[in-house]
Backbone as CSV, one residue per row, in Angstrom:
resi,resn,N_x,N_y,N_z,CA_x,CA_y,CA_z,C_x,C_y,C_z
1,VAL,230.229,37.723,23.496,229.132,37.692,24.842,229.732,38.371,25.941
2,VAL,231.444,39.338,25.241,231.827,40.138,26.207,231.289,41.609,25.963
3,GLU,230.097,41.432,25.315,229.692,43.174,24.997,228.509,42.974,25.873
4,ASP,228.322,41.799,26.830,227.102,42.185,27.749,227.847,42.669,29.217
5,TYR,229.365,42.635,29.421,229.821,43.026,30.740,231.055,44.511,29.849
6,VAL,231.173,44.824,28.579,232.329,45.545,28.862,231.777,46.474,27.694
7,SER,232.880,47.416,27.396,232.695,48.509,26.426,233.772,48.507,25.149
8,TRP,234.989,47.937,25.731,235.976,47.594,25.086,236.570,46.677,25.460
9,VAL,237.457,45.790,24.475,237.747,44.373,24.444,239.929,44.976,24.015
10,HIS,240.831,44.985,24.669,241.570,44.553,24.439,242.678,43.232,23.285
11,LEU,243.382,43.820,22.416,243.227,42.050,21.515,245.333,42.031,21.313
12,ASP,245.588,41.434,21.884,246.839,41.555,21.275,247.439,41.172,20.159
13,ILE,248.240,41.714,19.563,248.527,41.494,18.231,250.191,41.743,18.248
14,MET,250.989,40.097,18.303,251.945,39.856,18.353,253.236,39.019,17.450
15,ASP,254.131,39.262,16.124,254.684,39.054,15.819,256.162,37.928,16.046
16,GLY,256.681,38.000,17.339,257.556,36.521,17.458,258.694,37.267,17.446
17,LYS,258.704,38.575,16.875,260.233,39.348,16.820,260.202,40.342,17.812
18,PHE,259.401,41.221,17.768,259.529,42.206,19.018,258.726,41.819,20.560
19,ALA,257.335,40.605,20.006,257.090,40.583,21.404,257.662,38.699,21.564
20,PRO,257.971,37.685,21.997,258.431,36.608,21.976,257.465,35.683,21.390
21,THR,256.232,35.514,21.387,255.175,34.780,21.063,254.616,35.750,19.654
22,GLU,253.780,34.099,19.001,253.372,34.769,17.773,252.094,34.605,18.027
23,SER,251.276,35.743,17.460,249.603,35.455,17.600,248.976,34.905,16.025
24,ASN,248.759,34.058,15.841,247.587,33.984,14.573,246.508,34.938,14.423
25,LEU,246.184,35.876,15.678,244.522,36.385,14.292,245.324,37.412,13.525
26,THR,244.288,37.578,12.434,244.691,38.761,11.463,243.271,39.551,11.610
27,PRO,242.984,40.884,10.705,241.619,41.128,10.862,240.536,40.762,10.385
28,LEU,241.032,39.689,9.091,239.994,38.448,7.991,239.266,37.913,9.709
29,ASP,239.592,37.921,10.821,239.417,36.777,11.523,238.122,37.527,12.454
30,LEU,238.153,39.064,12.335,237.702,39.948,13.483,236.517,40.891,12.192
31,GLU,236.062,40.508,11.108,235.849,42.091,10.111,234.221,41.466,10.811
32,LEU,233.299,39.860,10.724,232.487,39.873,10.847,231.732,39.990,11.871
33,LEU,232.511,40.376,12.999,231.452,40.567,14.402,231.135,41.982,14.153
34,GLU,229.989,41.758,14.847,228.957,43.305,15.393,228.977,43.040,16.776
35,GLY,228.238,44.536,17.035,227.757,44.724,18.522,228.618,46.028,19.008
36,LYS,228.483,46.439,20.572,228.933,47.271,20.862,230.072,47.405,21.657
37,THR,230.967,46.316,21.802,231.957,46.588,21.967,232.735,47.277,21.212
38,LYS,233.653,47.794,21.848,234.953,48.842,20.792,236.025,47.859,20.977
39,LEU,236.687,48.284,19.515,238.391,47.002,19.915,239.101,48.365,20.134
40,GLU,240.436,47.616,20.736,241.473,48.270,20.618,241.915,47.403,20.938
41,VAL,243.582,47.443,19.898,244.512,46.525,18.968,245.995,46.398,19.718
42,HIS,246.455,46.168,20.271,248.090,46.497,20.548,249.020,45.631,19.916
43,LEU,249.434,46.600,18.933,250.626,45.911,18.264,251.759,45.607,18.901
44,MET,252.390,44.597,18.943,253.200,43.884,19.826,254.191,43.448,18.497
45,VAL,254.915,44.429,17.922,255.305,43.797,16.639,256.574,45.136,16.277
46,ASP,257.104,44.129,15.179,258.506,45.413,14.931,257.943,46.174,13.375
47,ASP,257.896,47.512,12.924,257.748,47.716,12.227,256.479,47.795,11.984
48,PRO,255.601,48.500,13.224,253.993,48.216,12.986,253.339,49.472,11.873
49,GLU,253.930,50.166,11.456,253.210,51.161,10.266,253.009,50.112,9.103
50,GLU,253.728,48.437,9.198,252.944,47.917,8.049,251.953,47.177,8.520
51,TYR,251.323,47.305,9.630,249.783,46.818,10.056,249.139,47.662,10.286
52,LEU,249.449,48.704,10.419,248.389,49.778,10.358,247.113,49.876,9.326
53,THR,247.333,49.308,8.247,246.229,49.734,7.239,245.302,48.487,7.468
54,TRP,245.933,47.559,7.576,245.040,45.900,8.358,244.164,46.482,9.324
55,TRP,244.898,47.398,10.372,243.926,47.108,11.737,242.992,48.437,11.687
56,THR,243.280,49.302,11.010,242.782,50.719,11.788,241.521,50.421,10.598
57,LYS,241.143,49.476,9.731,239.678,49.113,9.360,238.537,48.480,10.113
58,ILE,239.785,47.585,10.703,238.089,47.215,12.137,238.349,47.985,13.765
59,ALA,239.768,48.561,14.163,240.284,49.038,15.321,239.746,49.919,15.453
60,ASP,239.157,50.667,16.801,239.045,51.597,17.686,240.351,52.365,17.438
61,ARG,240.552,51.918,18.437,242.129,52.501,19.028,243.767,51.471,18.630
62,VAL,244.622,51.998,18.239,245.440,50.981,18.013,246.738,51.534,18.403
63,ILE,247.415,50.849,19.100,248.337,51.572,20.205,250.086,50.380,19.476
64,VAL,251.435,51.462,19.581,252.195,51.449,18.539,253.146,51.013,19.702
65,HIS,254.185,50.697,20.270,255.481,50.725,21.207,256.718,51.504,19.973
66,ILE,257.176,52.179,20.882,257.658,53.824,20.749,259.309,52.986,20.186
67,GLU,259.540,51.755,20.740,261.019,51.569,20.746,260.791,50.520,19.360
68,ALA,259.620,49.851,18.414,259.795,48.895,17.430,259.231,49.502,16.339
69,THR,259.522,50.808,16.349,259.717,52.060,14.862,260.285,52.996,15.363
70,GLU,260.941,53.338,13.834,261.313,54.977,14.039,260.293,55.602,13.297
71,ASN,259.198,55.898,12.723,258.795,56.141,11.978,257.676,56.776,12.536
72,ILE,257.265,57.059,13.867,256.270,57.437,14.830,255.693,58.778,13.994
73,ASP,256.431,60.297,13.544,255.717,60.992,13.098,254.731,60.072,11.735
74,ASN,255.378,59.368,10.477,254.580,58.799,9.836,253.075,58.109,10.347
75,ILE,253.569,57.730,11.466,252.599,57.110,11.613,251.554,57.611,12.056
76,LEU,251.487,59.052,12.918,250.742,59.848,13.214,249.966,61.032,12.395
77,ALA,250.730,60.656,11.098,250.305,61.476,10.165,249.252,60.734,9.285
78,SER,249.622,59.109,9.226,248.726,58.501,8.623,246.966,58.380,9.414
79,LEU,246.789,58.250,10.652,245.498,57.733,11.181,244.530,59.144,10.722
80,ASN,243.559,58.749,10.475,242.548,59.713,10.215,241.645,60.178,11.754
81,PRO,241.894,60.407,12.693,241.739,61.216,13.696,240.016,60.617,14.480
82,HIS,239.628,60.760,13.179,238.202,60.846,13.047,237.567,59.043,13.723
83,HIS,238.408,58.443,12.885,238.150,57.070,12.808,238.449,55.897,14.234
84,THR,240.418,56.672,14.127,241.008,55.478,14.671,241.655,56.267,15.222
85,LYS,242.088,56.293,17.212,242.874,56.671,18.019,243.674,55.740,18.264
86,LEU,245.394,56.980,18.305,246.440,56.095,18.695,246.536,55.985,19.597
87,GLY,247.373,54.917,20.082,248.135,54.686,21.639,249.605,54.759,21.529
88,VAL,250.590,55.151,22.347,251.811,54.734,22.151,251.898,54.009,23.568
89,ALA,252.860,53.008,23.683,253.063,52.198,24.061,254.751,52.620,24.853
90,LEU,255.285,51.818,25.940,256.269,52.260,25.957,257.071,50.863,27.074
91,LEU,258.153,49.855,27.140,258.332,49.070,27.934,258.921,49.298,29.100
92,LEU,258.672,49.040,29.721,259.157,48.782,30.992,259.954,49.591,31.859
93,GLU,261.648,48.954,30.766,262.922,50.079,30.755,262.578,51.473,29.601
94,THR,261.504,51.434,29.649,261.901,53.018,28.162,261.744,54.506,29.067
95,PRO,262.496,54.765,29.112,262.478,56.098,29.509,261.372,57.499,29.537
96,LEU,260.892,57.181,29.875,259.570,58.917,29.632,259.865,59.585,28.662
97,GLU,261.780,59.963,28.544,261.922,61.202,27.750,261.815,61.047,26.415
98,LYS,261.965,59.419,25.869,261.087,58.911,24.441,259.450,59.295,24.187
99,ILE,259.139,59.434,24.485,257.573,59.719,24.359,256.915,60.920,24.481
100,GLN,258.109,62.210,25.395,257.634,63.298,25.458,257.385,64.186,24.303
101,PRO,258.081,64.221,23.511,257.635,64.791,22.298,256.433,64.705,21.604
102,TYR,255.624,63.644,21.703,254.947,62.877,21.090,253.419,62.701,22.029
103,LEU,253.407,64.074,23.081,252.145,63.902,23.884,251.462,64.646,23.046
104,ASP,251.553,65.399,22.716,250.271,66.024,22.848,249.632,66.106,20.635
105,LYS,250.424,65.538,20.511,250.056,64.383,19.623,249.202,62.706,19.442
106,VAL,249.639,62.226,20.088,248.584,61.098,20.700,247.604,61.292,21.520
107,ASP,246.827,60.012,21.640,245.039,60.629,22.408,245.421,59.115,23.532
108,PHE,246.143,59.061,23.758,246.806,58.101,25.012,247.959,57.242,25.143
109,VAL,248.538,57.068,26.211,249.682,56.220,26.454,249.794,55.103,27.411
110,GLN,249.859,54.115,26.856,250.199,52.822,27.381,251.673,52.233,28.021
111,LEU,251.539,53.087,29.197,252.488,52.220,30.126,252.359,49.955,30.331
112,MET,254.050,49.695,30.036,253.784,48.403,30.159,254.460,48.493,32.189
113,GLY,253.252,47.400,32.583,253.727,46.859,33.989,253.683,45.845,34.496
114,ILE,254.998,45.405,33.094,256.098,43.967,33.475,256.864,43.726,32.716
115,ARG,258.125,43.234,32.319,259.051,43.136,32.277,258.920,42.600,30.552
116,GLU,258.471,41.541,31.242,258.459,40.238,29.777,256.639,40.444,29.174
117,ILE,256.691,40.861,27.895,255.916,41.193,27.175,255.713,40.238,26.304
118,GLY,253.643,39.683,25.437,253.868,39.109,25.505,253.239,37.784,25.793
119,SER,252.471,37.884,26.879,252.736,36.301,28.111,251.541,36.660,28.477
120,HIS,250.900,36.125,29.055,250.041,36.402,30.582,250.144,36.073,31.615
121,GLY,249.603,36.433,32.360,249.918,36.319,34.357,251.521,36.617,34.360
122,LYS,252.534,37.162,33.951,253.432,37.497,34.751,253.382,39.078,35.740
123,LYS,254.488,39.136,36.335,254.212,39.582,37.686,254.616,40.926,37.434
124,PHE,253.432,41.975,38.254,253.646,43.470,38.091,255.127,43.626,38.216
125,GLU,255.389,44.807,37.781,256.830,45.519,38.074,256.606,46.859,39.195
126,PRO,256.925,47.264,40.331,255.907,48.187,41.010,256.652,49.377,40.700
127,GLU,258.101,49.341,39.839,258.870,50.415,39.196,258.093,51.135,38.493
128,VAL,256.827,50.435,37.834,256.044,51.362,36.929,255.230,52.680,37.597
129,LEU,255.189,52.709,39.205,253.988,53.161,39.411,254.832,54.854,39.553
130,GLU,255.746,54.248,40.204,256.876,55.694,39.484,256.832,56.421,38.564
131,LYS,256.277,55.242,37.900,257.104,56.236,36.000,255.105,56.695,36.047
132,ILE,254.260,56.127,36.430,252.680,56.439,36.181,252.857,57.705,36.761
133,LYS,253.417,58.179,38.349,253.402,59.463,38.546,254.510,60.463,37.833
134,ASN,255.343,59.614,37.157,256.373,61.414,36.699,255.684,61.513,35.657
135,LEU,254.946,60.655,34.863,254.236,60.969,33.186,253.259,61.973,33.733
136,ARG,252.231,61.816,34.483,250.886,62.181,34.832,251.785,63.520,34.968
137,THR,252.380,64.096,36.054,253.171,65.436,35.879,253.463,66.441,34.675
138,VAL,253.587,65.631,33.216,254.160,66.014,32.300,252.457,65.807,31.161
139,PHE,251.838,64.799,31.948,250.684,64.701,30.501,249.944,64.895,31.716
140,PRO,249.225,66.087,32.401,248.006,66.288,33.419,246.711,65.728,33.048
141,ASP,246.509,65.674,31.767,244.924,65.532,30.965,244.795,64.379,30.761
142,GLY,246.103,63.747,30.429,245.923,62.674,29.208,245.633,61.167,29.463
143,ILE,245.196,60.709,28.547,244.847,59.038,29.235,245.789,58.298,29.431
144,ILE,246.503,57.725,30.838,247.251,56.786,30.993,246.809,55.247,31.365
145,GLN,246.899,54.642,29.833,246.896,53.267,30.373,247.841,52.347,31.135
146,ILE,247.206,51.358,31.856,248.590,50.056,32.461,248.542,49.102,31.667
147,ASP,249.169,48.176,31.264,248.562,46.436,30.513,250.183,45.777,31.510
148,GLY,249.562,44.757,31.917,250.737,43.683,32.799,250.860,43.628,33.759
149,GLY,250.015,42.412,34.292,250.808,42.704,35.788,249.722,42.716,36.538
150,ILE,248.194,43.366,35.602,247.097,44.262,36.537,246.128,43.019,37.515
151,ASN,246.041,43.146,38.742,245.259,42.488,39.667,244.611,43.751,40.097
152,LEU,243.742,42.910,41.166,242.974,43.762,42.141,243.766,44.676,43.228
153,GLU,244.992,44.388,44.191,245.997,45.503,44.241,246.694,45.710,43.533
154,THR,247.399,45.683,42.518,247.599,46.638,41.834,247.038,47.643,41.393
155,SER,246.032,46.520,40.191,244.845,48.350,39.813,244.427,49.429,41.238
156,LYS,244.267,49.508,42.372,244.428,50.048,42.595,245.598,51.276,43.121
157,GLU,246.987,50.633,43.423,247.960,50.896,43.081,248.747,51.646,42.392
158,CYS,248.228,51.404,40.590,248.100,52.317,39.998,247.306,53.437,39.388
159,LEU,245.456,53.185,39.742,244.887,54.211,39.562,244.979,55.297,40.571
160,GLU,245.607,54.966,41.895,246.448,55.544,43.136,247.232,56.984,42.112
161,ALA,248.265,55.733,41.361,249.722,56.748,40.939,249.658,57.848,39.905
162,GLY,248.062,57.959,39.889,247.750,58.937,38.161,247.599,57.566,36.991
163,ALA,247.158,56.606,36.852,246.824,55.601,35.695,245.081,56.226,35.923
164,SER,244.380,55.856,34.816,243.255,56.266,34.100,243.062,55.269,33.514
165,ALA,243.143,54.147,33.186,243.176,52.904,32.252,243.822,51.830,32.410
166,LEU,243.517,50.582,32.937,244.028,49.280,33.232,243.831,48.103,31.886
167,VAL,244.375,47.546,31.665,244.520,46.291,30.427,243.895,45.268,31.614
168,VAL,243.109,44.205,31.913,243.199,43.215,32.429,242.822,42.529,32.159
169,GLY,243.932,40.766,31.686,243.407,39.711,31.143,243.378,38.686,32.217
170,ALA,244.603,37.957,32.364,244.997,36.918,33.562,244.529,36.748,34.636
171,ALA,244.180,38.334,35.275,243.506,38.652,36.851,241.761,38.043,36.625
172,ILE,241.264,38.228,35.250,240.148,37.961,34.981,239.937,36.622,34.015
173,TRP,240.448,36.178,33.563,239.589,35.166,32.730,241.036,33.276,33.302
174,ASN,241.647,33.964,34.052,242.397,32.831,34.466,241.484,32.306,36.401
175,THR,240.455,32.792,36.570,239.468,32.850,37.277,238.627,31.628,37.321
176,GLU,237.767,31.344,37.838,236.524,29.946,38.267,235.486,30.730,37.462
177,ASN,235.100,32.298,37.782,234.350,32.537,37.298,234.608,34.212,36.966
178,PRO,235.217,33.988,35.886,235.821,35.259,35.107,234.512,36.456,35.307
179,ILE,232.919,36.240,34.670,231.899,37.593,35.168,232.382,37.991,36.510
180,ALA,232.430,37.255,37.416,232.464,37.801,39.011,233.985,38.798,39.187
181,SER,234.910,37.876,38.384,236.269,38.992,38.295,235.707,40.137,37.794
182,LEU,235.038,39.839,36.633,235.209,41.268,36.150,234.620,42.475,37.206
183,GLN,233.730,41.820,37.420,232.466,42.976,38.302,233.568,43.488,39.534
184,ASP,234.302,42.563,40.130,235.347,43.258,40.605,235.884,44.317,40.739
185,PHE,236.576,44.346,39.362,237.391,45.034,38.622,236.557,46.348,38.237
186,LEU,235.073,46.678,37.700,234.728,47.413,37.382,234.146,48.438,38.769
187,ASN,233.856,47.485,39.894,233.909,48.033,41.455,234.177,48.960,41.786
188,ILE,235.983,49.187,41.267,237.433,49.778,41.632,236.460,51.057,41.559
């Protein structure tokens, strides 16, 4: 149903370790999906390289957390750039310096806008706005995506700070009319 309204769907995958919540979804649940909607998979898991083979078969983009692996170079080398794009995510408290050596190798950077990952509807942390501005200065043409705490007000603040993409969940799904809420975001 969502393919009539959006071109991308963002899916959170959690192992109960890196993120306190555990999701039960496996790629097998999605293999039979057909349609024009593209799939972005956010791996909030320890050792994301162990999950890549599964998810790169069906995902158009995969996001791994820089804090969850010591093998980011191996992950970058293992992906087929013509099939699956790679985004690297940073927790709110992780300094930008941790991602800087990889900026010319990743397709985009996702900054978390919340402190506690793994559950929806958490409070947006305004300190991410400065982080967006600082990242934009060293990643001037790159895609900066913000995930967590996005609502109509915070979406505008993030875009003004230099973000180029937003992940919106609770602000759409936890409303009486998700389609109307989605349209409000698309109008921004």
